[in-house]
C-alpha positions as CSV (number, residue, x, y, z in Angstrom):
1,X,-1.0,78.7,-117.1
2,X,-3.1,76.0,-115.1
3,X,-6.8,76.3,-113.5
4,X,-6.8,75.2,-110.3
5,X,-11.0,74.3,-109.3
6,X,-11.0,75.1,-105.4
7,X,-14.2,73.1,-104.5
8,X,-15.2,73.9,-100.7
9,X,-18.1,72.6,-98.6
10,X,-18.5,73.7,-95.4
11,X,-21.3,75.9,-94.1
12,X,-18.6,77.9,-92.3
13,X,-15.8,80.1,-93.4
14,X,-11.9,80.2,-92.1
15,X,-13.3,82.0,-89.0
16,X,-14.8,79.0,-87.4
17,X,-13.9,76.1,-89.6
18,X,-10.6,74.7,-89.2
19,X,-10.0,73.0,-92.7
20,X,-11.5,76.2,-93.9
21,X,-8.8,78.1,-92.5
22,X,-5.9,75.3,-93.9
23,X,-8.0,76.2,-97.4
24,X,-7.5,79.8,-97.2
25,X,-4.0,79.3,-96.3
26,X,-3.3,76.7,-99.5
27,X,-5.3,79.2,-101.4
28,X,-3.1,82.8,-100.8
29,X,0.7,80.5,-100.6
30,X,-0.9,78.9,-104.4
31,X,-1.3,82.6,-105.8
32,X,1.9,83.2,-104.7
33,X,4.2,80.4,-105.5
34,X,1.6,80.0,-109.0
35,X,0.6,84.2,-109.9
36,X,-0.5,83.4,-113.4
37,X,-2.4,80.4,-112.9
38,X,-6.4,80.6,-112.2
39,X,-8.4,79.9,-109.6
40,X,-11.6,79.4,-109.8
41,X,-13.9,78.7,-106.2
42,X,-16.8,77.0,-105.5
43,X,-18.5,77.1,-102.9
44,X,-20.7,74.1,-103.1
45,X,-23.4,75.8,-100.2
46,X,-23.9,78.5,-102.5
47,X,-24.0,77.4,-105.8
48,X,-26.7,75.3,-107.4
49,X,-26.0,71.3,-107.9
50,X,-29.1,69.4,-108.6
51,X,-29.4,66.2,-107.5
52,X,-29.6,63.1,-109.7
53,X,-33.9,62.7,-109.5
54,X,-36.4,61.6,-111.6
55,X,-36.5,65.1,-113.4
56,X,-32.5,64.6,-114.6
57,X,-33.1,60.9,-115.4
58,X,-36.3,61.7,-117.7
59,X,-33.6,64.4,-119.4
60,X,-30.8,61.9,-120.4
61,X,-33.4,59.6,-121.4
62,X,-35.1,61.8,-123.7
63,X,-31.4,62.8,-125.1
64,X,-30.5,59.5,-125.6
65,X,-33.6,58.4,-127.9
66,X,-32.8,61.3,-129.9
67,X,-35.3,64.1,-128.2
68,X,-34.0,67.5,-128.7
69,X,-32.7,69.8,-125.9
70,X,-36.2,71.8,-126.6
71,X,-38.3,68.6,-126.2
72,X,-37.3,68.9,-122.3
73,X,-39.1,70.2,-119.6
74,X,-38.6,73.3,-118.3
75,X,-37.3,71.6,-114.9
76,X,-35.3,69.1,-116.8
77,X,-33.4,71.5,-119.1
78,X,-32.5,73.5,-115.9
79,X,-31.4,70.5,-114.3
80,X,-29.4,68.8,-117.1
81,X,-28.0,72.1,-118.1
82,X,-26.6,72.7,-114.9
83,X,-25.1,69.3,-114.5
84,X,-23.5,69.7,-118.1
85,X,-22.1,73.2,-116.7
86,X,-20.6,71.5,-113.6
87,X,-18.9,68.7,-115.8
88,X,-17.4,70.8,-118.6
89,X,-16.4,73.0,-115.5
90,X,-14.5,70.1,-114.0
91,X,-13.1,68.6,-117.2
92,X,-11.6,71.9,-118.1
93,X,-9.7,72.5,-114.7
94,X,-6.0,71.3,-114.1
95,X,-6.0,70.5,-110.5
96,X,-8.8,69.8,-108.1
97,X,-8.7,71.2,-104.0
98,X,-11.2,69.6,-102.0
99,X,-12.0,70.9,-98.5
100,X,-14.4,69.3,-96.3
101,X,-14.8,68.5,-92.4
102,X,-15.2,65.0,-91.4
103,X,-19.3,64.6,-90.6
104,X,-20.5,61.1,-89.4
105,X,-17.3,59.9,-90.7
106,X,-17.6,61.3,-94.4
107,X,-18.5,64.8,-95.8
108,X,-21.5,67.4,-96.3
109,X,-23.9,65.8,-98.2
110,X,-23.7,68.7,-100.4
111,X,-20.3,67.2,-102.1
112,X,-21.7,63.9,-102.4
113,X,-24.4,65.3,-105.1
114,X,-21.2,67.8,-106.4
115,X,-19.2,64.5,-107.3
116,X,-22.3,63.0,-108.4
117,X,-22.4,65.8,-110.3
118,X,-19.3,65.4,-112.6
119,X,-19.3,61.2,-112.6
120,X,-20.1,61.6,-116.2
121,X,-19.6,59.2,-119.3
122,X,-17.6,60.2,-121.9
123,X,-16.7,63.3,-120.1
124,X,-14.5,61.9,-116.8
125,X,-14.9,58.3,-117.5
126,X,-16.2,56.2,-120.0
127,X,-16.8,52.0,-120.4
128,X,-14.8,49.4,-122.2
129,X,-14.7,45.8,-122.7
130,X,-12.5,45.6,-120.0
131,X,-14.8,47.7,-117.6
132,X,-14.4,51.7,-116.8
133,X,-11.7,53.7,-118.0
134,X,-10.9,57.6,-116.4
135,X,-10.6,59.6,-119.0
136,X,-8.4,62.6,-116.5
137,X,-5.0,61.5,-116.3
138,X,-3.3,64.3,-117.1
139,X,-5.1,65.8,-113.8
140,X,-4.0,66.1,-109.4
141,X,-6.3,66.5,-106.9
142,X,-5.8,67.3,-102.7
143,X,-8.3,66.9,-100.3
144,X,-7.9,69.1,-96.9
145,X,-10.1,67.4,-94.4
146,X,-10.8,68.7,-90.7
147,X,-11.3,66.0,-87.7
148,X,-12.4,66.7,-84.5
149,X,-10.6,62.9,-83.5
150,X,-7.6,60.9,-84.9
151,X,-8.6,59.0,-87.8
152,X,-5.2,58.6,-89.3
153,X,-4.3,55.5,-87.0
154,X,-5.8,52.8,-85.0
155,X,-8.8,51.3,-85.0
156,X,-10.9,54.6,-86.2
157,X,-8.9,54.5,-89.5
158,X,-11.3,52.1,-90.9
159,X,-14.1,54.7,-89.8
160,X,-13.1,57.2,-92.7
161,X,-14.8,57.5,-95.4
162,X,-15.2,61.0,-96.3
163,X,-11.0,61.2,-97.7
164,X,-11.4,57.6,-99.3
165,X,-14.2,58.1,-100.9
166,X,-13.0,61.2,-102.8
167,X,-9.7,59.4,-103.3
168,X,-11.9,56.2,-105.1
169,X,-13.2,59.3,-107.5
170,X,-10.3,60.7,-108.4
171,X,-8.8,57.1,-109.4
172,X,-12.2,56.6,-111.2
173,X,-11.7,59.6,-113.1
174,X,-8.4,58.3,-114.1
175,X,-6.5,61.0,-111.5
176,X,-2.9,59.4,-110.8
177,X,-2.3,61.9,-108.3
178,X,-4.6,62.3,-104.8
179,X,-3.2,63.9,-101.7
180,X,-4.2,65.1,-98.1
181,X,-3.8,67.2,-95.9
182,X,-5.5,66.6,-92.8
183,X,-6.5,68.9,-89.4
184,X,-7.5,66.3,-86.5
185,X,-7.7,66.1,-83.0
186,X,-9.0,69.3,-82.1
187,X,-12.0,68.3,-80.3
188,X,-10.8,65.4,-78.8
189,X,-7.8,67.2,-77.5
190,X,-9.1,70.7,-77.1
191,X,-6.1,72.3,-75.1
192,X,-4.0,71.5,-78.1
193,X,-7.0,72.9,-80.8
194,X,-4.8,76.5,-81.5
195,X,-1.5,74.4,-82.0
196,X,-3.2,71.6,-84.1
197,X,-4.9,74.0,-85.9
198,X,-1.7,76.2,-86.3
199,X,0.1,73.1,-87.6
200,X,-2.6,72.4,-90.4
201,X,-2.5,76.0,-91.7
202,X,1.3,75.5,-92.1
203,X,1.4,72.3,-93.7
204,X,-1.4,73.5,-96.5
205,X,1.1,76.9,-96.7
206,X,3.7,74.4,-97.8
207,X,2.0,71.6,-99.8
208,X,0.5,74.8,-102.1
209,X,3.7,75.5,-103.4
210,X,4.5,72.0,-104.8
211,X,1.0,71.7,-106.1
């Protein structure tokens, strides 16, 4: 049995969010083709992840010069709890689906601090000699992305950075497998949205039962 981590952020559900609704699709075809696997969701607008500040920083530090966990601040043991909870949460999960709409050519801001979140050493990655080693290969990961334009060709490919970004984490972490699926055009072509959007929900149907 695997555990699939379905990692959403969008303040919108299916209803009004079209790489929502190519996530809910992937979702109920994955049960399907995969009924004894897990999966687990997380909605990264209603769950807590901390930012890295000065309260998480003072944590480590005080961990890594041999403070105990008790020595911390209330606000810091919250904080570095909750980012340990997040990590062993990742680590322990098989495959990864991220779905995210294309904002100012990347993502909510909200998964920024999420994969901020699980960038941890010694847990996803850790250094070397020869510089930073992922330490997930055995892991696969699939990013659905909505776009209101085309950003798959011309010059607005190089705009993108929401879908390369995630992709540069996943081959961080070591990841050997990173996929898309992505939903675009539908507001630059809006008498084509219902078919475009059709056409994503289809393709995520399909993709889930190779995952």
């Amino acid at each position: 049995m695997a555990t699939l981590l379905y990692i959403t952020a969008h303040p919108h559900d299916e209803t009004q969010s079209f790489s929502m609704a190519a996530g809910t699709a992937f979702i109920e075809s994955y049960r399907e083709s995969n009924p004894g696997d897990e999966v687990i969701r997380l909605d990264l607008y209603k769950e807590h992840i901390p930012q890295i500040d000065a309260d998480v920083f003072s944590g480590w530090g005080k961990l890594r010069t041999g403070s105990s966990f008790d020595d911390l601040s209330q606000e810091e043991k919250e904080k570095v709890n909750r980012l340990s909870e997040l990590t062993e949460q990742f680590v322990s999960a098989d495959k990864y689906v991220f779905v995210t709409p294309l904002w100012n050519f990347s993502f909510p801001p909200v998964m920024k601090a999420y994969l901020d979140s699980v960038c941890t050493a010694g847990k996803t990655f850790k250094y070397t000699e020869q510089g930073p080693v992922g330490l997930l290969p055995d892991k696969k990961a699939l990013h659905i992305q909505a776009r209101g334009g085309i950003y798959s060709e011309g010059p607005a490919a190089e705009m993108e950075m929401g879908h390369r970004y995630i992709g540069i984490i996943m081959q961080f972490f070591g990841i050997p497998s990173f996929e898309g699926i992505f939903i675009e055009g539908h507001n630059q072509f809006p008498d084509r949205a219902q078919q475009i959007k059709e056409e994503g929900v289809a393709k995520a149907k399909e993709k889930a039962k190779t995952f």
